[in-house]
Coordinates of C-alpha atoms in Angstrom, one line a residue:
X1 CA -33.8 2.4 22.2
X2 CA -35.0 4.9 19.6
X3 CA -38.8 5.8 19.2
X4 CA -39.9 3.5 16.5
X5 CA -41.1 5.2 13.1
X6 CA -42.9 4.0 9.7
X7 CA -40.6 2.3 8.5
X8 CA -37.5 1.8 10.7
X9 CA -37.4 0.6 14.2
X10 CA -34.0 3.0 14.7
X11 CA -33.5 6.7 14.7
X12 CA -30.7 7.8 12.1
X13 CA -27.3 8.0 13.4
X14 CA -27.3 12.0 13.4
X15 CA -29.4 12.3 16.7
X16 CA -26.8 10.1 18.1
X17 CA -24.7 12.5 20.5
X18 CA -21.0 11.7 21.0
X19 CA -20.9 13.8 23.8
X20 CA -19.7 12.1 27.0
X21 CA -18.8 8.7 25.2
X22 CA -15.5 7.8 26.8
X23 CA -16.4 5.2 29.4
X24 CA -19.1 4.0 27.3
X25 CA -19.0 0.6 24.9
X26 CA -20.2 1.1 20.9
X27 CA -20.5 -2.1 18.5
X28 CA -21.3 -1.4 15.2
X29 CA -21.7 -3.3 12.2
X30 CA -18.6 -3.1 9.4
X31 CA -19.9 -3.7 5.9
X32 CA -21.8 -1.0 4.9
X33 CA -22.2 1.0 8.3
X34 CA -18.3 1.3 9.6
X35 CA -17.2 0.9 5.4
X36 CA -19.2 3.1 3.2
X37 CA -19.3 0.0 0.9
X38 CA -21.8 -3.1 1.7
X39 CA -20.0 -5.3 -1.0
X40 CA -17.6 -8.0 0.3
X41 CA -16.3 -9.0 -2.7
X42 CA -13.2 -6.2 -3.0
X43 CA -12.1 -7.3 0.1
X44 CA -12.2 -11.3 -0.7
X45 CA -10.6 -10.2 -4.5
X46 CA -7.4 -8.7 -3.0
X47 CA -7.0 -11.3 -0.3
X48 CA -7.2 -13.9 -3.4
X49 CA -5.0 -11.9 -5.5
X50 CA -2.1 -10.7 -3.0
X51 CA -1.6 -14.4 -1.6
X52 CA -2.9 -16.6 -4.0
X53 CA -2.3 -15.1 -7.4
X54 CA -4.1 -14.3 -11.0
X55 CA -5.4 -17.9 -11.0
X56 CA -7.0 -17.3 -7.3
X57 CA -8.5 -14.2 -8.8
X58 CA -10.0 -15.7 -11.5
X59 CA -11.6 -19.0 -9.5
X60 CA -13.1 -16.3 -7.6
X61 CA -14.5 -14.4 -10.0
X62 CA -16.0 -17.9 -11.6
X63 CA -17.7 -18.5 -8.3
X64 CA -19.3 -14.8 -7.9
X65 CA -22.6 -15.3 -9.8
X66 CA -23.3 -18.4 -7.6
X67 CA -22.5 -16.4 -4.8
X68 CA -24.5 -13.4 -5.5
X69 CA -27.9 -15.9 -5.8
X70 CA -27.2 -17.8 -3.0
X71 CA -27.1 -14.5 -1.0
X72 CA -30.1 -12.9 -2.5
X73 CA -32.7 -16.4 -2.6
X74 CA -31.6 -18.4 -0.3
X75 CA -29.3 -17.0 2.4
X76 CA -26.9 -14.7 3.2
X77 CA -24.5 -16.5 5.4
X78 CA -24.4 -19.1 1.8
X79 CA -23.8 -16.6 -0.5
X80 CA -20.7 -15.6 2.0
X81 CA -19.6 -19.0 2.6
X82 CA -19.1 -19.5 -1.0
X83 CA -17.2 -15.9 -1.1
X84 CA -15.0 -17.4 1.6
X85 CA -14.4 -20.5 0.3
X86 CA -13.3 -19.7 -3.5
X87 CA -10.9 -17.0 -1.9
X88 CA -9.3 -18.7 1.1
X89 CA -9.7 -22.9 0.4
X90 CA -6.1 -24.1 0.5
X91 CA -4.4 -20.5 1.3
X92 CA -1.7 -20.7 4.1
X93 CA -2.7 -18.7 7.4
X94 CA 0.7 -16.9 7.1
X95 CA -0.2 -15.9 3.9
X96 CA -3.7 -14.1 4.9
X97 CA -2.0 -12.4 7.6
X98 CA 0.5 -10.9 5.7
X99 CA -2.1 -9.7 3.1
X100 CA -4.0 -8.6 5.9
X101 CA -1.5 -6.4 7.4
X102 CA -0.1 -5.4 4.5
X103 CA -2.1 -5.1 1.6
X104 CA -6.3 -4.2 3.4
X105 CA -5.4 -1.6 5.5
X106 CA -5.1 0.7 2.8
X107 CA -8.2 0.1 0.8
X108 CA -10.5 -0.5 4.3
X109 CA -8.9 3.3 5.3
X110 CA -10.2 4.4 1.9
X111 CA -13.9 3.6 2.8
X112 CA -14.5 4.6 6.0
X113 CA -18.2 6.4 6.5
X114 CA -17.3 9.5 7.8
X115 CA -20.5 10.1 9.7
X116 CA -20.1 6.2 11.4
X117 CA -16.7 7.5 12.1
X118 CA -17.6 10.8 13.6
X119 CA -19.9 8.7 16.5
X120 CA -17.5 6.1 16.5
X121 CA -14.2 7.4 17.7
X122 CA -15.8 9.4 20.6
X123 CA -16.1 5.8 22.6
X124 CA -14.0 4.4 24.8
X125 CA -14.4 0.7 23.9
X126 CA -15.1 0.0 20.1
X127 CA -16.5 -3.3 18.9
X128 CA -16.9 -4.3 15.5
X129 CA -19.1 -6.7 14.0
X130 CA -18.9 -8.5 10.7
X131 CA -19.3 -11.5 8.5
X132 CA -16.0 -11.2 7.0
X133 CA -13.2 -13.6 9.0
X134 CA -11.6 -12.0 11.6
X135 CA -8.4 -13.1 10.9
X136 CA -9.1 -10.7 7.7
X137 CA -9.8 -7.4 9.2
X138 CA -8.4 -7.5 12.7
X139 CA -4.5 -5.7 11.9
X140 CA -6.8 -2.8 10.6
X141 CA -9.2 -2.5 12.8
X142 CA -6.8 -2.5 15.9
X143 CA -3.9 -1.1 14.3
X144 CA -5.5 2.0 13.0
X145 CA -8.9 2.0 14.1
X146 CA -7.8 1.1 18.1
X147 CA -11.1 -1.5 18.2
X148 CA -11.1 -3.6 21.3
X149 CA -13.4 -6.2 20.6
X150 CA -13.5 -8.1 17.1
X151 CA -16.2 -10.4 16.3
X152 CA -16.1 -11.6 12.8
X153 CA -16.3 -15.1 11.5
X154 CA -14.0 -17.6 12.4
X155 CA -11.9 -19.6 9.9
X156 CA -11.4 -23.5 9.5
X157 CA -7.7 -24.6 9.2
X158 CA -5.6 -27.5 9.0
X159 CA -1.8 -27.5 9.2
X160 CA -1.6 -23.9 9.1
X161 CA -3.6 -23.7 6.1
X162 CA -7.6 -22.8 5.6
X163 CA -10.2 -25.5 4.3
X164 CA -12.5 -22.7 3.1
X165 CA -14.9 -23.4 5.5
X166 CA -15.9 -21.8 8.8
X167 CA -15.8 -22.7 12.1
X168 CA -19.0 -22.8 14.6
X169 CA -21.2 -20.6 15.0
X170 CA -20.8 -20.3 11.1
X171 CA -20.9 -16.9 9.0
X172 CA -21.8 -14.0 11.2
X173 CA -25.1 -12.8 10.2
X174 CA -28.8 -12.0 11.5
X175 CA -29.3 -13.8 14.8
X176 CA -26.0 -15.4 14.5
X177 CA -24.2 -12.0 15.0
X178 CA -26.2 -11.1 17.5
X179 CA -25.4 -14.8 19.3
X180 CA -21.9 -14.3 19.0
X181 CA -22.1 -10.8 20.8
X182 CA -24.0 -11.9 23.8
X183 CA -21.5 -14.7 24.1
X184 CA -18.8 -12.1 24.6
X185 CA -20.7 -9.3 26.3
X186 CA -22.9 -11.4 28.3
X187 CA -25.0 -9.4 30.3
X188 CA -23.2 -5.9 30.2
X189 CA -24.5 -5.4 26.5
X190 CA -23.0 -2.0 24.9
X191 CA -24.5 1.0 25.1
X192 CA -24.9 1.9 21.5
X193 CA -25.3 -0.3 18.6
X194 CA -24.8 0.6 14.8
X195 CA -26.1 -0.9 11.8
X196 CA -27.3 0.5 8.4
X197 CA -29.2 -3.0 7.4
X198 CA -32.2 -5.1 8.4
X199 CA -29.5 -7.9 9.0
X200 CA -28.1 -6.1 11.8
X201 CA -31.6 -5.3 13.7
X202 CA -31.0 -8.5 16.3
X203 CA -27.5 -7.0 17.6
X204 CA -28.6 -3.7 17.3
X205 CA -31.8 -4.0 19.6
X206 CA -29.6 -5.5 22.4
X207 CA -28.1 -2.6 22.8
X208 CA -29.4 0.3 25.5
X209 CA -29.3 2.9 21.8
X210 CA -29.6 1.8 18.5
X211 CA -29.0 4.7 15.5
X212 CA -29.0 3.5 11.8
X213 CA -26.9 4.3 8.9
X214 CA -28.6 5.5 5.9
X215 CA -27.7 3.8 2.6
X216 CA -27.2 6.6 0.7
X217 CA -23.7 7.1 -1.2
X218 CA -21.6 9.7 0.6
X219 CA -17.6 10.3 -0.2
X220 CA -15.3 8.2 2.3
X221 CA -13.5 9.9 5.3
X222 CA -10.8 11.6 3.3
X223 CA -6.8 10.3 4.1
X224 CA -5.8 13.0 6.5
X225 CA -8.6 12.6 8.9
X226 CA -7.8 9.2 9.6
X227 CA -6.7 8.5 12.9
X228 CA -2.9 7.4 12.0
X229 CA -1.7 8.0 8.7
X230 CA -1.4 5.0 6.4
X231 CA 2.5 5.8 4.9
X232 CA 3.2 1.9 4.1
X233 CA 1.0 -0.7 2.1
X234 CA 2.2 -3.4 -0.3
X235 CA 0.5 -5.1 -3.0
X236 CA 0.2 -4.4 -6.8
X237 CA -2.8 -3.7 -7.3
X238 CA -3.5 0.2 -7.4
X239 CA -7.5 0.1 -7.8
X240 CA -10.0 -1.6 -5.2
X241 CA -11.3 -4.6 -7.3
X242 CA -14.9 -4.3 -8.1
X243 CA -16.1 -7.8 -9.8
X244 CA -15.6 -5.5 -13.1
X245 CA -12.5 -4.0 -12.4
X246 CA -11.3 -7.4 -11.2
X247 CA -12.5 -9.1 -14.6
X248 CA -9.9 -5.9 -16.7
X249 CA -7.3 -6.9 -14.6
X250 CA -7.3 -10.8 -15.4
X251 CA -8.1 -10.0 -19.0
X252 CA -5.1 -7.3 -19.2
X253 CA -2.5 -9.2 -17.5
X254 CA -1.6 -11.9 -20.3
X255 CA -1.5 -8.4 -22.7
X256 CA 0.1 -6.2 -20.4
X257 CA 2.9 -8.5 -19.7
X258 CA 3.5 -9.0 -23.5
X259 CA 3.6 -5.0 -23.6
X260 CA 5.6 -4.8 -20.5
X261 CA 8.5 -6.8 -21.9
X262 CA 8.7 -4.5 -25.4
X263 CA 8.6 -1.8 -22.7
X264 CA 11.6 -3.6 -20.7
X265 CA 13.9 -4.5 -24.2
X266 CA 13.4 -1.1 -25.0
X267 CA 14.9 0.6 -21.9
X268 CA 17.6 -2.4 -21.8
X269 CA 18.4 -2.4 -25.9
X270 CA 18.3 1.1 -27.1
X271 CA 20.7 4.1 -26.6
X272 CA 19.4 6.2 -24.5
X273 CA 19.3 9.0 -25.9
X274 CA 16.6 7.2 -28.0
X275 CA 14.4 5.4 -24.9
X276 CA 12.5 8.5 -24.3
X277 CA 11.3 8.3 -28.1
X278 CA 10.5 4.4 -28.0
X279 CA 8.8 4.9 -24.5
X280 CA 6.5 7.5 -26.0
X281 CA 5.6 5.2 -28.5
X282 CA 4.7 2.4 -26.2
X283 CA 2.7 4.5 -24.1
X284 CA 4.9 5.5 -21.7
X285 CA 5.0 9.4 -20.5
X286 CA 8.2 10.4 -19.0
X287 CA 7.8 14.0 -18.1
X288 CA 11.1 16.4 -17.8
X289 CA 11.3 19.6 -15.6
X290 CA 13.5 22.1 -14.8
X291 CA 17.1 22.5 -16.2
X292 CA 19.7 19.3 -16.0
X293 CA 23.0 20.3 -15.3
X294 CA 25.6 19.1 -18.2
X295 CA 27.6 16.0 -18.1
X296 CA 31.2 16.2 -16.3
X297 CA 33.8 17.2 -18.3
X298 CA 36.6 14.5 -17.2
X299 CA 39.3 16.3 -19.3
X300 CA 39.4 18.9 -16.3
X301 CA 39.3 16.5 -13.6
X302 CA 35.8 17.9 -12.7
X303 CA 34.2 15.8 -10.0
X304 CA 30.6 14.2 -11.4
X305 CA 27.6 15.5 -9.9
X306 CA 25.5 13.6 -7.6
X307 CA 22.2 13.3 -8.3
X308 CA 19.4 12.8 -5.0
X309 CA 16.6 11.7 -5.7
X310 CA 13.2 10.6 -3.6
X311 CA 12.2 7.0 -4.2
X312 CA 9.3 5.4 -6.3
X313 CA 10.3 2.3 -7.6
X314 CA 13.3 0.9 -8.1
X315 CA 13.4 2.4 -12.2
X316 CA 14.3 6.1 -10.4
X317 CA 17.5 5.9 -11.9
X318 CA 16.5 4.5 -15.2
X319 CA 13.7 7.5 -16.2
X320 CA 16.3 9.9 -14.7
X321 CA 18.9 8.7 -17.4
X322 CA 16.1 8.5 -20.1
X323 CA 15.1 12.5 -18.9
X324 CA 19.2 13.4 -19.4
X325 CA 19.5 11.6 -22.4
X326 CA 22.7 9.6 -21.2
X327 CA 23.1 6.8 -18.8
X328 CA 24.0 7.6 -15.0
X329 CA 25.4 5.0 -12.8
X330 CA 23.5 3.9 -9.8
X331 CA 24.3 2.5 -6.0
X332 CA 21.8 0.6 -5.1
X333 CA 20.4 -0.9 -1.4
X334 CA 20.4 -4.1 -3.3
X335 CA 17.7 -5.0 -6.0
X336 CA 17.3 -8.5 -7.9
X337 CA 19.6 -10.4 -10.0
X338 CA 17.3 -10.3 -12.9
X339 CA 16.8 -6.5 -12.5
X340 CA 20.5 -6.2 -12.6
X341 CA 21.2 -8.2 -15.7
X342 CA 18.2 -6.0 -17.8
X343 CA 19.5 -2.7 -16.1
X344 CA 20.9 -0.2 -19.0
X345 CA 22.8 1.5 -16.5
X346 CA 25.9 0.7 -14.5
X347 CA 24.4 -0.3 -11.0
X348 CA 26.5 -0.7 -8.0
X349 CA 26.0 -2.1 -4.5
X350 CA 26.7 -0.9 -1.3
X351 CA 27.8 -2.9 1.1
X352 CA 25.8 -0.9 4.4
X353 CA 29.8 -0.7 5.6
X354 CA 29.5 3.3 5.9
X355 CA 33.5 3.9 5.2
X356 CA 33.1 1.4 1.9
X357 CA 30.4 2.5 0.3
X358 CA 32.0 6.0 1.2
X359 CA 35.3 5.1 -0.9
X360 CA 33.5 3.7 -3.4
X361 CA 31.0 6.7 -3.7
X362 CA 34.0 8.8 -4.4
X363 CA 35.4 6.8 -7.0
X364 CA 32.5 6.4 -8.8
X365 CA 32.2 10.4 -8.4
X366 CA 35.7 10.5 -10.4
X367 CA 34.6 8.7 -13.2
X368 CA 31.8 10.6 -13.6
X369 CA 27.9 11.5 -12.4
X370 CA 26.2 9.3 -10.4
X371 CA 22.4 9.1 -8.5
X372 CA 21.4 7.9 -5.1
X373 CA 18.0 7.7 -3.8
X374 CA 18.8 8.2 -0.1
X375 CA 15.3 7.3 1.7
X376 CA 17.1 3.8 1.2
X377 CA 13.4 2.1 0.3
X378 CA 10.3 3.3 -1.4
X379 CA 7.3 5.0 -0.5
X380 CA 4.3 5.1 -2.1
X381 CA 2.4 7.5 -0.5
X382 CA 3.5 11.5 -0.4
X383 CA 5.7 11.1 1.8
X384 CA 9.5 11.4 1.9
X385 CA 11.2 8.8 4.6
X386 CA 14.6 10.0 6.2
X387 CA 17.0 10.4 4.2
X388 CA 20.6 8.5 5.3
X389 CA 23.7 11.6 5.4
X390 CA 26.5 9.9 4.1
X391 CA 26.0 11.6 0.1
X392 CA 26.4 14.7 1.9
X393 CA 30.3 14.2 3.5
X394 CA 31.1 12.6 0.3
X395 CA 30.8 15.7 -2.3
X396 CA 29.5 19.3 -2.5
X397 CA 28.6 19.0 -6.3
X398 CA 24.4 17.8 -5.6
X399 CA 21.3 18.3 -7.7
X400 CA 17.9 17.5 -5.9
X401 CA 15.8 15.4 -8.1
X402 CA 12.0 14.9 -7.6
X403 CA 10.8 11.7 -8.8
X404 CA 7.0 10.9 -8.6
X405 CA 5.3 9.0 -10.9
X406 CA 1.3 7.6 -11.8
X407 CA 0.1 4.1 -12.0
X408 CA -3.6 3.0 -12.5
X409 CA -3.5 -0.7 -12.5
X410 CA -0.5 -1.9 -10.8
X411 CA 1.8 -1.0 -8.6
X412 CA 5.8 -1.2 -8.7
X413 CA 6.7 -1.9 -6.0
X414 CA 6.7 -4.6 -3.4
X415 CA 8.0 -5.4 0.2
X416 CA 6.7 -8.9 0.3
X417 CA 6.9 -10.3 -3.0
X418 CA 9.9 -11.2 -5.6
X419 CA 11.3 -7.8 -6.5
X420 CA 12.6 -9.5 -10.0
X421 CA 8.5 -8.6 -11.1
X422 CA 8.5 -4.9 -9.9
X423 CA 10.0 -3.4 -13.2
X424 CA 7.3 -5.5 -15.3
X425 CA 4.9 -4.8 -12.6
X426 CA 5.0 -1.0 -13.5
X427 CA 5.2 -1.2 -17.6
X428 CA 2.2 -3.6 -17.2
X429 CA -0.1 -0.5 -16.4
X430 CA -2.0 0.9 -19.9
X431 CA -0.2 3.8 -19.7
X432 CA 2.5 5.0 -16.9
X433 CA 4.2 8.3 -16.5
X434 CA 7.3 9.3 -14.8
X435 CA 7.4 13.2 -13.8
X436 CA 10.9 14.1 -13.2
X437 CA 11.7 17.7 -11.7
X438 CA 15.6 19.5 -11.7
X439 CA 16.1 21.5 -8.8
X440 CA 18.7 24.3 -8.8
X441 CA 22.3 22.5 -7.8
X442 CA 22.7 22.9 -3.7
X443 CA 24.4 26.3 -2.9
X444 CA 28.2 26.0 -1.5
X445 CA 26.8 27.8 1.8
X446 CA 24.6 24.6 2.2
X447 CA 27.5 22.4 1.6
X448 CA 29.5 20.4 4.0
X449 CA 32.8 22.6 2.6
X450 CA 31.3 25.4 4.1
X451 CA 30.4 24.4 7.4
X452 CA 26.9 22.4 7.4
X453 CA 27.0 19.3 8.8
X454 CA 25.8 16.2 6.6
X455 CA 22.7 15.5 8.4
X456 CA 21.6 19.1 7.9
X457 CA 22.3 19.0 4.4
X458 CA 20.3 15.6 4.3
X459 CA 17.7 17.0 5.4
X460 CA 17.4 20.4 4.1
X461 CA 17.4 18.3 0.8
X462 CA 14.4 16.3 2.0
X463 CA 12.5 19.5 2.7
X464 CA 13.0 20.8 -0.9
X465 CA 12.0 17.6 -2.6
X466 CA 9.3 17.0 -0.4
X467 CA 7.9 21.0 -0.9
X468 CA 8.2 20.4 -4.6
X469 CA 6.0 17.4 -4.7
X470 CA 3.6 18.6 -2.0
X471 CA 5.0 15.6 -0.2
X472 CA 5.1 15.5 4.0
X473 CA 8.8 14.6 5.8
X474 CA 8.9 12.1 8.1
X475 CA 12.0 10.1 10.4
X476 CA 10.4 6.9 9.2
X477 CA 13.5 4.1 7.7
X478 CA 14.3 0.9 6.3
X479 CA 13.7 -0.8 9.5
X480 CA 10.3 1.3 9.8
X481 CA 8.8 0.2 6.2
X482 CA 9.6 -3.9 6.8
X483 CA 8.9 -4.6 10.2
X484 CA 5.5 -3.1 9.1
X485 CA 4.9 -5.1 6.0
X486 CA 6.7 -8.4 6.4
X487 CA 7.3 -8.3 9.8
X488 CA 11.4 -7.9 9.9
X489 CA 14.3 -5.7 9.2
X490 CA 14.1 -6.2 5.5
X491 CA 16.5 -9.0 5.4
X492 CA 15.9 -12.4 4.8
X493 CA 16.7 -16.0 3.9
X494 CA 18.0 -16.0 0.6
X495 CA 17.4 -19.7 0.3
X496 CA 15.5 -22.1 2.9
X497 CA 17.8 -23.7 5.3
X498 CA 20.8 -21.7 4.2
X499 CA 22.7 -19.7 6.8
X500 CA 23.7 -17.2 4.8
X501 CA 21.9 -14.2 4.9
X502 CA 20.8 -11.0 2.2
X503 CA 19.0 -8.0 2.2
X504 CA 15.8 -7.3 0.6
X505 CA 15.7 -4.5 -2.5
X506 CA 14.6 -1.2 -2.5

């Protein structure tokens, strides 16, 4: 181990060398050593808001101040206990898991210590250590981090749902931690150990090194030096929520939903030409770039153009009507009833038969303009997912459209949820904004008419769009986005015990 000092028995982690580390074993400590943050509690807030709701939240946030003393004067395995049990009592496993894979991912990626990180990922067998459940943590840490060994605190259940309590040895912490990793290791203990607490001293001096974090704030690891790329994350909220920011959010919701629904009659009531004025006045910032083409002139038989545009949320087609000033029809991958009936737009579905929706493309072309969003799905993240070919065989007449817009509370979108909520999801947020950017019409030499075939088109649009918005292309789909969010192909039951079968939206 490292010579002791004055005050610490550990040297700092930057005399640790990650030279020659690949056939040697590394356990470190999560909260506050692996994350940059030691808090818990933004962790425990989204689990208790993704799968359990406002309500969850706000029990939670009841239970915090007894939480906090319990975890500075009497213990800190009670302080977490309580943490664990406001967030998780009654909570269906499958329900944690989901948010787990889903929904933490993103947010852990977005506090990793980039010095811990730098030592870390030159091992060849990672263990992590924490009080948090396993159950919590594990799809990030394996999935993205490639950790072997998980020890974290293990969950009580009964009937596939958690009692809020904890199984034996109890919360992870101290000597209990440092149990719980000789009980997996035995006597082959890792060769380094990392911790940034006094806590973490009894694991940490079973290792042959020891090297401590300091304390001191330093920015996260920043997104594209993570190991793998996070492209797809559910969940609505946009923010990690501190015990303040978690106390806005329950306060805001019964007023932002009151706001979101003047914002929702507007779009659906108004002409259009007049929804960019009543957005403005209710706080929402649709911004216009480049030059629109003009509307078809059906007197001449001229064919409508067809608008492609990347994906945000499933109102692309809405702010691109309210940035033209008239409404343009819409095929859609599917999207809710309830979105449907408060639509101010003509929507249509395709049926995923390519020579139908092909026909009925074209028709829909003869009566006039028409948008598609070919990535098929959203994205939140800058990046543009493949985009399908068929628009491309269909009609020569094609205006790229950039879509991006900024949320600060919630997000509107969701793979997991009921998508009937993403449009009131989005106008709940203080004050949204919608960029939308006109690119020059595609050239007849990049046309299908002239030779190109539709997949180049496709995807010498998706190169455009993706260079305007500083976005990155990828091959990812559909398919990609669910089986990494809910675990299937994006379709589901549409009732229980019901044979028949739909697709999820957008």
């Amino acid at each position: 181990m490292g010579q002791m000092d004055d005050y610490h028995p550990f040297p700092a982690i930057q005399k640790c060398s990650s030279n020659g580390r690949e056939n040697q074993t590394v356990a470190v400590d999560m909260d506050g050593t692996l994350l940059c943050d030691r808090s818990l509690f933004p962790y425990f807030a989204l689990m208790a808001f993704e799968a359990g709701g406002v309500i969850r939240l706000l029990f939670l946030l009841l239970l915090s101040p007894l939480a906090g003393f319990l975890y500075c004067f009497v213990s800190e395995a009670a302080g977490i206990q309580v943490l664990i049990f406001a967030t998780i009592s009654g909570m269906r496993v499958t329900d944690m898991e989901s948010v787990a894979r889903a929904v933490l991912p993103k947010f852990y990626a977005a506090d990793l210590h980039p010095e811990t990180w730098r030592v870390f990922s030159t091992f060849g067998r990672r263990c992590v250590l924490t009080a948090t459940p396993r159950i919590i943590v594990e799809p990030f840490l394996k999935d993205y981090l490639g950790v072997d060994i998980i020890i974290g605190t293990e969950i009580s259940t009964w009937h596939g749902r958690a009692t809020g309590l904890v199984s034996w040895p109890g919360v992870l912490v101290e000597d209990t931690k440092a149990d719980a990793m000789m009980e997996v290791f035995g006597e082959k203990m890792p060769e380094v150990g990392l911790g940034g607490l006094e806590t973490d001293y009894p694991f940490m001096k079973l290792c042959q090194e020891a090297y401590l974090i300091s304390q001191k704030r330093v920015a996260p690891l920043k997104w594209h030096q993570l190991p793998k790329p996070i492209v797809f994350h559910d969940g609505r909220l946009v923010q990690r929520p501190t015990p303040l920011t978690a106390l806005l959010t329950v306060l805001w919701i019964p007023v932002g939903f009151f706001l979101a629904c003047l914002r929702v009659a507007a779009g659906s009531l108004l002409p259009m030409p007049w929804v960019y004025y009543a957005f403005w006045a209710l706080g929402v910032r649709v911004i216009v770039k480049g030059t629109p083409p003009p509307p078809a002139q059906q007197s001449t038989n001229q064919s409508g153009v067809l608008f492609i545009c990347s994906h945000r949320t499933l109102l692309d087609p809405i702010f691109l009507s309210v940035a033209l000033g008239r409404p343009i029809a819409a095929v859609t991958y599917s999207v809710s009833r309830l979105s449907e009936f408060l639509s101010p737009i003509k929507t249509v579905r395709l049926s995923r038969d390519r020579s139908k929706d092909a026909a009925m493309i074209e028709e829909l072309l003869k009566e006039g303009d028409l948008v598609i969003c070919p990535e098929g799905t959203t994205c939140r993240e800058p990046f543009l997912l493949r985009f399908s070919s068929l628009f491309a065989e269909l009609t020569d007449q094609i205006v790229p459209v950039a879509m991006e817009n900024r949320m600060n509370m919630f997000h509107g979108t969701t793979a997991r949820g009921w998508k009937g909520m993403d449009p009131f999801y989005f106008f709940m947020n203080p004050s949204p904004v919608y960029e939308v950017t006109f690119l020059n019409k595609l050239p007849p030499e990049l046309t299908c008419t002239r030779g190109k075939s539709s997949h180049e088109v496709a995807n010498y649009i998706q190169r455009i769009i993706a260079s305007t918005l500083s976005y990155e292309c990828t091959t990812l789909t559909r398919k990609d986005k669910y089986r990494a969010l809910a675990g299937n192909d994006g379709i589901v039951d549409s009732k229980p015990k019901v044979v028949k079968r739909k697709i999820m939206g957008c």
